[in-house]
Short mmCIF file of C-alpha atoms and ligand atoms in Angstrom, two decimals:
data_model
loop_
_atom_site.label_atom_id
_atom_site.label_comp_id
_atom_site.label_asym_id
_atom_site.label_seq_id
_atom_site.Cartn_x
_atom_site.Cartn_y
_atom_site.Cartn_z
CA MET A 1 -12.46 31.87 28.52
CA SER A 2 -10.48 29.10 26.87
CA SER A 3 -7.89 27.35 29.01
CA THR A 4 -5.73 24.25 28.91
CA LEU A 5 -7.06 20.84 29.90
CA TRP A 6 -4.73 20.89 32.90
CA HIS A 7 -5.25 24.51 34.07
CA GLY A 8 -6.21 23.42 37.61
CA ARG A 9 -2.68 22.26 38.39
CA PHE A 10 -0.86 25.16 36.70
CA GLU A 11 -0.45 28.81 37.66
CA GLY A 12 0.78 30.12 34.33
CA GLY A 13 -0.41 29.47 30.76
CA PRO A 14 1.59 27.72 28.05
CA SER A 15 4.36 29.56 26.18
CA GLU A 16 4.03 30.24 22.48
CA ALA A 17 6.90 27.92 21.63
CA LEU A 18 5.33 25.11 23.62
CA GLN A 19 2.06 25.54 21.82
CA ALA A 20 3.71 25.67 18.42
CA LEU A 21 5.65 22.47 19.04
CA ASN A 22 3.01 20.64 21.03
CA ASP A 23 -0.15 21.30 19.06
CA SER A 24 -1.23 18.48 16.78
CA LEU A 25 -4.51 20.07 15.69
CA PRO A 26 -3.24 21.10 12.24
CA PHE A 27 -2.89 17.44 11.28
CA ASP A 28 -5.06 15.47 13.69
CA GLN A 29 -8.26 17.36 12.86
CA ARG A 30 -8.38 14.93 9.99
CA MET A 31 -9.63 12.37 12.55
CA PHE A 32 -12.61 14.43 13.71
CA ARG A 33 -15.19 11.86 12.57
CA GLU A 34 -13.38 9.08 14.40
CA ASP A 35 -12.99 11.24 17.50
CA ILE A 36 -16.70 12.01 17.55
CA ALA A 37 -17.62 8.37 16.91
CA GLY A 38 -15.39 7.37 19.85
CA SER A 39 -17.06 9.95 22.09
CA ARG A 40 -20.56 8.77 21.11
CA ALA A 41 -19.64 5.20 22.03
CA HIS A 42 -18.00 6.30 25.28
CA VAL A 43 -20.98 8.41 26.37
CA ARG A 44 -23.44 5.61 25.58
CA MET A 45 -21.33 3.20 27.61
CA LEU A 46 -21.13 5.67 30.52
CA CYS A 47 -24.93 5.79 30.51
CA ASP A 48 -25.24 1.99 30.34
CA VAL A 49 -23.05 1.64 33.44
CA GLY A 50 -24.89 4.37 35.36
CA LEU A 51 -22.37 7.22 35.13
CA PHE A 52 -24.55 9.38 32.85
CA THR A 53 -28.31 9.95 33.04
CA GLU A 54 -30.22 9.40 29.83
CA VAL A 55 -30.92 13.13 29.64
CA GLU A 56 -27.20 13.92 29.94
CA ARG A 57 -26.35 11.28 27.37
CA ASP A 58 -28.88 12.57 24.85
CA GLY A 59 -27.75 16.16 25.43
CA VAL A 60 -24.12 15.27 24.78
CA LEU A 61 -24.98 13.10 21.75
CA ALA A 62 -26.95 16.00 20.26
CA ALA A 63 -24.01 18.35 20.89
CA LEU A 64 -21.65 15.85 19.22
CA ASP A 65 -23.94 15.84 16.17
CA THR A 66 -23.84 19.64 16.09
CA VAL A 67 -20.05 19.70 16.37
CA GLU A 68 -19.71 17.15 13.58
CA GLY A 69 -21.95 19.29 11.37
CA GLU A 70 -19.95 22.42 12.19
CA ILE A 71 -16.62 20.79 11.34
CA GLU A 72 -18.02 19.25 8.17
CA SER A 73 -19.47 22.56 6.96
CA GLY A 74 -16.35 24.52 7.90
CA SER A 75 -18.20 26.74 10.38
CA PHE A 76 -16.40 25.29 13.42
CA VAL A 77 -14.23 27.90 15.09
CA PHE A 78 -11.05 26.46 16.58
CA ALA A 79 -9.74 28.18 19.73
CA VAL A 80 -6.11 29.03 20.52
CA ASN A 81 -5.98 26.45 23.25
CA ASP A 82 -7.44 23.65 21.15
CA GLU A 83 -4.18 21.75 21.11
CA ASP A 84 -5.61 18.74 19.33
CA ILE A 85 -8.87 17.50 17.86
CA HIS A 86 -9.84 15.80 21.13
CA THR A 87 -9.54 19.08 23.04
CA ALA A 88 -11.40 21.02 20.37
CA VAL A 89 -14.38 18.66 20.20
CA GLU A 90 -14.74 18.39 23.97
CA ARG A 91 -14.43 22.15 24.44
CA ARG A 92 -17.16 22.87 21.91
CA VAL A 93 -19.47 20.09 23.15
CA THR A 94 -19.22 21.54 26.65
CA GLU A 95 -20.01 25.02 25.37
CA LEU A 96 -23.17 23.63 23.79
CA GLU A 97 -24.11 21.24 26.61
CA PRO A 98 -22.92 21.51 30.24
CA ALA A 99 -22.99 17.71 30.63
CA GLY A 100 -20.09 17.72 28.15
CA ALA A 101 -17.90 18.27 31.19
CA LYS A 102 -18.66 14.66 32.15
CA MET A 103 -17.68 13.30 28.74
CA HIS A 104 -14.07 12.61 29.68
CA THR A 105 -15.13 10.43 32.64
CA GLY A 106 -12.82 7.42 32.84
CA ARG A 107 -11.12 8.39 29.61
CA SER A 108 -7.73 9.88 28.78
CA ARG A 109 -6.52 11.31 25.52
CA ASN A 110 -4.12 8.37 25.61
CA ASP A 111 -6.81 5.75 25.02
CA GLN A 112 -8.84 8.26 23.01
CA VAL A 113 -6.12 9.08 20.46
CA ALA A 114 -5.19 5.42 20.04
CA THR A 115 -8.85 4.58 19.44
CA ASP A 116 -9.26 7.40 16.92
CA LEU A 117 -6.14 6.44 15.05
CA ARG A 118 -7.15 2.78 14.95
CA LEU A 119 -10.54 3.71 13.53
CA TRP A 120 -8.93 5.99 10.96
CA THR A 121 -6.31 3.44 9.96
CA ARG A 122 -8.89 0.68 9.62
CA GLY A 123 -10.84 2.78 7.11
CA ALA A 124 -7.68 3.87 5.31
CA LEU A 125 -6.46 0.29 4.91
CA ASP A 126 -9.81 -0.64 3.36
CA GLU A 127 -9.36 2.15 0.83
CA VAL A 128 -5.85 1.03 -0.04
CA ILE A 129 -7.06 -2.57 -0.43
CA ASP A 130 -9.72 -1.39 -2.92
CA LEU A 131 -7.16 0.55 -4.94
CA VAL A 132 -4.67 -2.32 -5.04
CA ARG A 133 -7.47 -4.63 -6.20
CA ARG A 134 -8.37 -2.10 -8.87
CA LEU A 135 -4.82 -2.09 -10.23
CA GLN A 136 -4.76 -5.88 -10.17
CA ARG A 137 -7.97 -5.95 -12.21
CA THR A 138 -6.46 -3.53 -14.72
CA LEU A 139 -3.43 -5.81 -15.06
CA LEU A 140 -5.79 -8.74 -15.61
CA VAL A 141 -7.72 -6.85 -18.30
CA GLN A 142 -4.48 -6.00 -20.08
CA ALA A 143 -3.21 -9.58 -19.67
CA GLU A 144 -6.36 -10.94 -21.27
CA ALA A 145 -6.21 -8.38 -24.06
CA ALA A 146 -2.58 -9.37 -24.73
CA GLY A 147 -3.64 -12.82 -25.95
CA ASP A 148 -0.60 -14.77 -27.17
CA ALA A 149 1.66 -11.71 -27.48
CA TYR A 150 5.15 -12.33 -26.14
CA LEU A 151 8.30 -10.44 -25.27
CA PRO A 152 11.76 -11.29 -24.03
CA GLY A 153 11.90 -12.17 -20.36
CA TYR A 154 14.98 -10.68 -18.70
CA THR A 155 17.52 -11.58 -16.07
CA HIS A 156 20.29 -9.07 -15.32
CA LEU A 157 18.35 -6.90 -17.78
CA GLN A 158 19.74 -9.17 -20.50
CA GLN A 159 17.34 -11.00 -22.80
CA ALA A 160 16.77 -14.45 -21.33
CA GLN A 161 13.77 -16.47 -22.55
CA PRO A 162 10.59 -15.32 -24.29
CA VAL A 163 7.44 -15.17 -22.15
CA ALA A 164 3.85 -14.21 -22.79
CA LEU A 165 3.12 -10.52 -22.19
CA ALA A 166 0.19 -11.66 -20.04
CA HIS A 167 2.65 -13.64 -17.92
CA HIS A 168 4.80 -10.59 -17.34
CA LEU A 169 1.85 -8.36 -16.46
CA LEU A 170 0.42 -10.92 -14.04
CA ALA A 171 3.78 -11.28 -12.30
CA HIS A 172 3.16 -7.77 -10.97
CA GLY A 173 -0.43 -8.72 -10.24
CA TRP A 174 0.62 -11.57 -7.94
CA ALA A 175 3.02 -9.31 -6.06
CA LEU A 176 0.14 -6.91 -5.47
CA GLY A 177 -1.90 -9.88 -4.19
CA ARG A 178 0.64 -10.33 -1.41
CA ASP A 179 0.24 -6.64 -0.66
CA VAL A 180 -3.47 -7.20 -0.13
CA ASP A 181 -2.62 -10.05 2.29
CA ARG A 182 -0.32 -7.69 4.19
CA LEU A 183 -2.94 -4.94 4.28
CA ARG A 184 -5.55 -7.36 5.60
CA GLU A 185 -3.17 -8.61 8.26
CA ALA A 186 -2.38 -5.02 9.25
CA ARG A 187 -6.12 -4.33 9.38
CA ARG A 188 -6.70 -7.32 11.68
CA ARG A 189 -4.13 -6.04 14.16
CA THR A 190 -5.52 -2.51 13.89
CA ASP A 191 -9.06 -3.68 14.56
CA VAL A 192 -8.70 -3.78 18.36
CA SER A 193 -10.54 -1.42 20.70
CA VAL A 194 -8.35 0.29 23.30
CA LEU A 195 -11.03 2.61 24.67
CA GLY A 196 -11.39 2.06 28.41
CA ALA A 197 -7.66 1.70 29.05
CA GLY A 198 -7.73 5.22 30.51
CA ALA A 199 -4.45 7.05 30.81
CA LEU A 200 -2.60 3.76 31.26
CA ALA A 201 -4.11 1.65 34.02
CA GLY A 202 -7.84 1.22 33.51
CA SER A 203 -10.36 2.83 35.84
CA SER A 204 -11.78 2.73 39.34
CA LEU A 205 -15.16 3.53 37.78
CA PRO A 206 -17.35 0.68 36.48
CA LEU A 207 -16.47 1.15 32.78
CA ASP A 208 -17.17 -1.63 30.31
CA PRO A 209 -14.69 -1.60 27.39
CA THR A 210 -16.62 -4.35 25.61
CA ILE A 211 -19.61 -2.03 25.16
CA THR A 212 -17.57 0.68 23.41
CA ALA A 213 -15.72 -1.94 21.35
CA ALA A 214 -19.00 -3.39 20.07
CA GLU A 215 -20.46 0.06 19.43
CA LEU A 216 -17.42 1.00 17.30
CA GLY A 217 -17.49 -2.31 15.44
CA PHE A 218 -14.04 -3.41 16.60
CA GLY A 219 -13.15 -7.07 16.15
CA ALA A 220 -11.36 -7.38 19.51
CA VAL A 221 -10.85 -5.63 22.86
CA PHE A 222 -7.52 -4.84 24.55
CA ASP A 223 -6.24 -7.22 27.22
CA ASN A 224 -3.68 -4.98 28.91
CA SER A 225 -4.26 -1.28 29.50
CA LEU A 226 -0.54 -0.44 29.44
CA ASP A 227 -0.06 -2.13 26.09
CA ALA A 228 -3.31 -0.62 24.83
CA VAL A 229 -2.08 2.98 25.14
CA ALA A 230 1.58 2.27 24.29
CA ASP A 231 1.09 0.07 21.23
CA ARG A 232 1.66 1.64 17.82
CA ASP A 233 2.57 -1.60 16.04
CA PHE A 234 -0.49 -1.16 13.88
CA VAL A 235 0.95 2.09 12.52
CA ALA A 236 4.23 0.36 11.69
CA ASP A 237 2.30 -2.51 10.08
CA ALA A 238 0.39 -0.08 7.88
CA LEU A 239 3.59 1.80 7.00
CA TYR A 240 5.34 -1.43 6.08
CA ALA A 241 2.41 -2.57 3.94
CA CYS A 242 2.47 0.84 2.18
CA SER A 243 6.24 0.69 1.75
CA MET A 244 6.07 -2.73 0.16
CA ILE A 245 3.37 -1.50 -2.22
CA GLY A 246 5.63 1.46 -2.95
CA VAL A 247 8.51 -0.88 -3.75
CA HIS A 248 6.28 -2.94 -6.05
CA LEU A 249 4.97 0.16 -7.82
CA SER A 250 8.53 1.43 -8.23
CA ARG A 251 9.44 -1.77 -10.03
CA ILE A 252 6.42 -1.51 -12.33
CA GLY A 253 7.31 2.15 -12.86
CA GLU A 254 10.89 1.37 -13.76
CA GLU A 255 9.79 -1.17 -16.37
CA LEU A 256 7.34 1.25 -17.92
CA ILE A 257 10.12 3.84 -18.09
CA LEU A 258 12.39 1.36 -19.87
CA TRP A 259 9.64 0.06 -22.12
CA ALA A 260 8.58 3.57 -23.15
CA SER A 261 12.13 4.48 -24.19
CA THR A 262 13.01 4.69 -27.87
CA GLU A 263 15.52 1.89 -27.33
CA PHE A 264 12.89 -0.57 -26.10
CA GLY A 265 9.77 0.83 -27.75
CA PHE A 266 7.60 -1.83 -26.10
CA VAL A 267 4.85 0.59 -25.04
CA THR A 268 3.33 3.85 -26.17
CA LEU A 269 1.97 5.89 -23.30
CA ASP A 270 -1.32 7.71 -23.56
CA ASP A 271 -1.00 11.51 -23.81
CA GLY A 272 -3.23 11.94 -20.78
CA PHE A 273 -0.74 10.03 -18.67
CA SER A 274 2.49 11.50 -20.06
CA THR A 275 4.14 14.88 -19.88
CA GLY A 276 6.09 16.99 -22.34
CA SER A 277 9.27 19.01 -22.08
CA SER A 278 9.33 22.78 -21.66
CA MET A 279 12.20 23.02 -24.12
CA MET A 280 12.44 19.92 -26.29
CA PRO A 281 9.35 19.73 -28.48
CA GLN A 282 9.75 16.06 -29.34
CA LYS A 283 9.74 14.77 -25.76
CA LYS A 284 7.06 12.60 -24.18
CA ASN A 285 7.97 11.68 -20.65
CA PRO A 286 6.74 8.90 -18.33
CA ASP A 287 6.48 11.15 -15.25
CA ILE A 288 3.86 9.01 -13.50
CA ALA A 289 6.08 5.97 -13.72
CA GLU A 290 9.03 8.00 -12.47
CA LEU A 291 7.02 9.34 -9.55
CA ALA A 292 5.85 5.81 -8.76
CA ARG A 293 9.52 4.90 -8.59
CA GLY A 294 10.40 8.00 -6.58
CA LYS A 295 7.55 7.83 -4.05
CA ALA A 296 8.87 4.50 -2.80
CA GLY A 297 11.73 6.39 -1.16
CA ARG A 298 9.31 8.59 0.73
CA LEU A 299 7.25 5.59 1.89
CA VAL A 300 10.26 3.66 3.11
CA GLY A 301 11.41 6.86 4.82
CA HIS A 302 8.15 7.11 6.75
CA LEU A 303 8.53 3.52 7.92
CA THR A 304 12.12 3.88 9.07
CA GLY A 305 11.44 7.29 10.60
CA PHE A 306 8.50 6.01 12.58
CA LEU A 307 10.26 2.87 13.83
CA THR A 308 13.08 5.11 14.98
CA THR A 309 10.60 7.29 16.87
CA VAL A 310 9.06 4.37 18.75
CA LYS A 311 12.31 2.53 19.45
CA GLY A 312 13.32 2.69 23.10
CA LEU A 313 10.15 4.41 24.34
CA PRO A 314 9.36 3.30 27.89
CA LEU A 315 5.80 2.25 28.67
CA THR A 316 3.33 3.75 28.28
CA TYR A 317 2.27 6.86 26.38
CA ASN A 318 5.01 9.36 25.54
CA LYS A 319 4.47 12.52 23.54
CA ASP A 320 6.92 11.19 20.94
CA MET A 321 4.00 9.05 19.84
CA GLN A 322 2.20 12.10 18.50
CA GLU A 323 4.72 11.74 15.65
CA ASP A 324 2.76 8.71 14.41
CA LYS A 325 0.12 10.60 12.48
CA GLU A 326 1.91 12.69 9.87
CA PRO A 327 3.93 9.82 8.38
CA LEU A 328 0.90 7.56 8.43
CA PHE A 329 -1.42 10.10 6.81
CA ASP A 330 1.16 10.96 4.19
CA ALA A 331 1.95 7.31 3.47
CA ILE A 332 -1.73 6.50 2.91
CA ASP A 333 -2.26 9.59 0.73
CA THR A 334 0.88 8.86 -1.27
CA VAL A 335 0.11 5.22 -1.85
CA CYS A 336 -3.52 5.91 -2.84
CA LEU A 337 -2.57 8.62 -5.31
CA THR A 338 0.23 6.57 -6.83
CA LEU A 339 -1.99 3.50 -7.20
CA LEU A 340 -4.65 5.57 -8.95
CA ALA A 341 -2.25 7.28 -11.34
CA LEU A 342 -0.43 4.09 -12.24
CA ASP A 343 -3.76 2.36 -12.78
CA GLY A 344 -4.74 5.07 -15.26
CA MET A 345 -1.38 4.85 -16.97
CA ILE A 346 -1.47 1.07 -17.37
CA SER A 347 -5.09 0.91 -18.49
CA THR A 348 -4.39 3.42 -21.30
CA THR A 349 -1.00 2.09 -22.42
CA THR A 350 -0.61 0.60 -25.89
CA PHE A 351 1.61 -2.48 -25.98
CA ASN A 352 3.65 -2.62 -29.17
CA VAL A 353 3.50 -6.36 -29.56
CA GLU A 354 5.37 -6.47 -32.86
CA THR A 355 8.37 -4.67 -31.40
CA MET A 356 8.31 -7.01 -28.41
CA ALA A 357 8.08 -10.09 -30.63
CA ALA A 358 10.92 -8.89 -32.85
CA GLN A 359 13.17 -8.63 -29.80
CA ALA A 360 12.03 -11.98 -28.42
CA ASP A 361 12.59 -13.75 -31.73
CA THR A 362 16.35 -13.38 -31.76
CA PRO A 363 17.47 -16.99 -32.21
CA TYR A 364 19.68 -16.85 -29.13
CA ALA A 365 16.58 -16.59 -26.93
CA ALA A 366 15.77 -20.18 -27.96
CA ALA A 367 19.18 -21.57 -26.88
CA THR A 368 17.74 -23.19 -23.76
CA ASP A 369 14.99 -24.78 -25.86
CA LEU A 370 17.67 -26.41 -28.01
CA ALA A 371 19.47 -27.76 -24.94
CA GLU A 372 16.19 -29.09 -23.53
CA TRP A 373 15.41 -30.69 -26.90
CA LEU A 374 18.65 -32.68 -26.57
CA VAL A 375 17.83 -33.54 -22.92
CA ALA A 376 14.44 -34.87 -24.00
CA ARG A 377 16.39 -37.23 -26.30
CA GLY A 378 18.55 -38.52 -23.49
CA MET A 379 21.57 -36.21 -23.34
CA PRO A 380 22.69 -35.05 -19.86
CA PHE A 381 21.85 -31.37 -19.47
CA ARG A 382 25.47 -30.29 -18.89
CA ASP A 383 26.51 -31.87 -22.18
CA ALA A 384 23.52 -30.38 -23.99
CA HIS A 385 24.37 -26.95 -22.58
CA ALA A 386 27.91 -27.30 -23.96
CA VAL A 387 26.73 -28.47 -27.42
CA VAL A 388 24.42 -25.47 -27.79
CA GLY A 389 26.85 -23.06 -26.15
CA GLU A 390 29.45 -23.95 -28.74
CA LYS A 391 26.96 -23.12 -31.56
CA VAL A 392 26.16 -19.79 -29.96
CA ARG A 393 29.85 -18.95 -29.62
CA ARG A 394 30.53 -19.82 -33.25
CA ALA A 395 27.49 -17.91 -34.50
CA LEU A 396 28.60 -14.86 -32.55
CA ALA A 397 32.11 -15.27 -34.02
CA GLY A 398 30.60 -15.06 -37.52
CA GLU A 399 30.99 -18.70 -38.54
CA GLY A 400 27.38 -18.81 -39.72
CA SER A 401 23.91 -18.17 -38.38
CA LEU A 402 22.81 -20.13 -35.34
CA TYR A 403 20.19 -21.74 -37.59
CA GLU A 404 22.79 -22.95 -40.10
CA LEU A 405 25.09 -24.28 -37.38
CA VAL A 406 22.21 -26.16 -35.71
CA VAL A 407 21.07 -27.70 -38.99
CA ALA A 408 24.64 -28.79 -39.74
CA ASP A 409 25.11 -30.59 -36.41
CA PRO A 410 23.94 -34.23 -36.69
CA GLN A 411 22.91 -34.25 -33.02
CA LEU A 412 20.52 -31.37 -33.74
CA GLY A 413 19.50 -30.98 -37.41
CA ASP A 414 16.29 -29.65 -38.97
CA GLU A 415 13.93 -30.73 -36.25
CA ALA A 416 15.87 -28.86 -33.58
CA ALA A 417 16.41 -25.87 -35.87
CA ALA A 418 12.63 -25.52 -36.15
CA LEU A 419 12.67 -24.32 -32.55
CA LEU A 420 14.45 -21.17 -33.75
CA ALA A 421 11.50 -20.07 -35.88
CA PRO A 422 9.79 -16.87 -34.73
CA GLY A 423 7.27 -17.38 -31.93
CA VAL A 424 8.08 -21.01 -31.26
CA SER A 425 10.18 -20.63 -28.13
CA ALA A 426 7.49 -18.51 -26.48
CA THR A 427 5.07 -21.46 -26.60
CA ARG A 428 7.41 -24.06 -25.09
CA ARG A 429 7.31 -23.52 -21.32
CA THR A 430 3.91 -24.95 -20.51
CA THR A 431 4.63 -26.21 -16.99
CA ARG A 432 2.49 -24.92 -14.13
CA GLY A 433 3.16 -21.23 -13.64
CA GLY A 434 5.30 -21.16 -16.79
CA GLY A 435 5.50 -18.40 -19.38
CA ALA A 436 3.79 -20.01 -22.40
CA PRO A 437 0.24 -18.94 -23.31
CA ALA A 438 -1.15 -22.44 -22.56
CA ALA A 439 0.11 -22.26 -18.97
CA VAL A 440 -0.89 -18.62 -18.63
CA ALA A 441 -4.50 -19.49 -19.45
CA GLU A 442 -4.65 -21.63 -16.29
CA GLN A 443 -2.82 -18.94 -14.35
CA ILE A 444 -5.45 -16.40 -15.33
CA THR A 445 -8.15 -18.65 -13.84
CA ARG A 446 -6.24 -18.85 -10.56
CA PHE A 447 -5.54 -15.12 -10.60
CA ARG A 448 -9.22 -14.34 -11.05
CA ALA A 449 -10.10 -16.67 -8.16
CA MET A 450 -7.53 -14.84 -6.00
CA LEU A 451 -9.14 -11.51 -6.82
CA ASP A 452 -12.53 -12.82 -5.73
CA GLY A 453 -11.13 -14.39 -2.55
N1 LIG B 501 -2.30 14.89 20.57
C1 LIG B 501 -1.89 13.76 21.31
C2 LIG B 501 -1.32 12.68 20.35
O1 LIG B 501 -1.50 12.82 19.19
C3 LIG B 501 -3.03 13.17 22.06
C4 LIG B 501 -2.64 12.44 23.28
C5 LIG B 501 -2.13 13.38 24.32
N2 LIG B 501 -1.91 12.69 25.55
C6 LIG B 501 -1.22 13.25 26.53
N3 LIG B 501 -1.04 12.51 27.58
N4 LIG B 501 -0.72 14.43 26.43
O2 LIG B 501 -0.68 11.77 20.75
#
C-alpha cells in the first residue's frame, strides 16, 4: 500500500487539494537522473562510514539502476502518493530491495532536492554556454565574410558614422562573451555540494559530506548546513544570466526586424527562418527575431518572480522554495531554443551590402571626419565643429551640396572634400576598437582568442 513519507505521525491521509497543490512530481521528474546520481553517492558514502553493509549497498545500487532504466524507458509506474521525484524513486527502490528503506539515512529531501537542482543547473548552464559560444562563432563567421562592407552606425536610431558591418556584428558577439562570463560565474556558485546537510542541521550519524561531494564531482562542499538547504542564490544567478542573454538577444532581434524591413532593406532573411502571412501573399515576416525580442520579457519575469518568492523567507527550507524549479526549467528551455533559432537565422541571412553602403555614403555621415580633418591641422575642435555645422546647415537649406560648400571654403577645399567620397569615411576610425576595417582586423584576432579562452 502506498502511503506518505510521514504516515507514522499522521492519522488521516492527505486531502486531494493538498496533493494537487503540493505535488511537484509533474515538473521535478525532469531531475530523475540527478536524483538517482545523488542517491548512489549517498549510499556509497553510507557504506564507507559503516552505516550500510556492502551487500545492502550493492542491492540498493542495483535497484537504483533498475529504476533509472524504468524511468528512461517510460515503464516506470508513478503512484498517487509519489509527491515528488525523490519520493517516487525511494518508494520504487524499496519495493525492489528492502535495504532501500535505509537509503534516506541521514538525509532529508531538503538537502536532497538542493543537491539534485544544483546538479541539474550545472549541466544546464554548460549547455547554455555551448549555445552562446555557437552563436558567437556564427557572428564571427558572418563578420569575416563581410570583409570591408560598411553600414551607417546609429545613435538615437539616427545615422551617425559609418562602421564596418563586421564591427557591428561583433559588437553583439562581445556582449554574448560577457554572458558566458556570467554563466561561468553562476556555474561556479552552483557547483557546491549540499548533501549531508540533512534537514537543516547536519547529522548525529557519522556522515562524510566530502565523500558524496567528490563522488558527484562537485567543486566545493557546504560550510553551513542551514545555508546549504536554504540557499537558492544559484537559481537566481542562473535566471539573471538567462535574462541578460534574453535582453541581448532581444536587441539583436530588434535590429534584424528593422534591417529586414522594406525601409532599411539591409538584410534578406532565409525562407527557412521566416514566416508568411495567412492573408497577405506578399509578406515575409521575421518571427524568430520578434520572438527573440518577446522572450526577453518572459525571462526577466522568471527572475523577478523568483526573487519575489525567496524574499523574506526565514531560514531554512520553506515549501515556497519548491517554486524554484518551473521558472528555472522554463528559462533554460527558452534561452536554449531562442539561441538556436537566432543562430540559424543569422547564419542564413543575406546582408545587402550595397543598400547598407548607399545609406552610409550620405555625405552628412562624414561631417565628423571633416571636423577632425580641421583639428588635425590645428583648429580647436569646438571651432571645427562650428565650421562644418554651418556647411551642413547651408546644404540642408539648399544653398548647394555639402561637397560644393566644402570645396568653396578656403579652410577646407578639395583635400577635405575628398573625405566625402563614397566609402572613405568608413575607413577613417582606425583606433583600437574602432569601426574601420583595419581596426576590426585586430579586433577579430582578439575575439577569436576570447572564444578559445
Ligand atoms: N518537492 C520539494 C521541493 O521541490 C522537495 C523538498 C521537500 N522538503 C520538505 N521538507 N517538504 O522543494
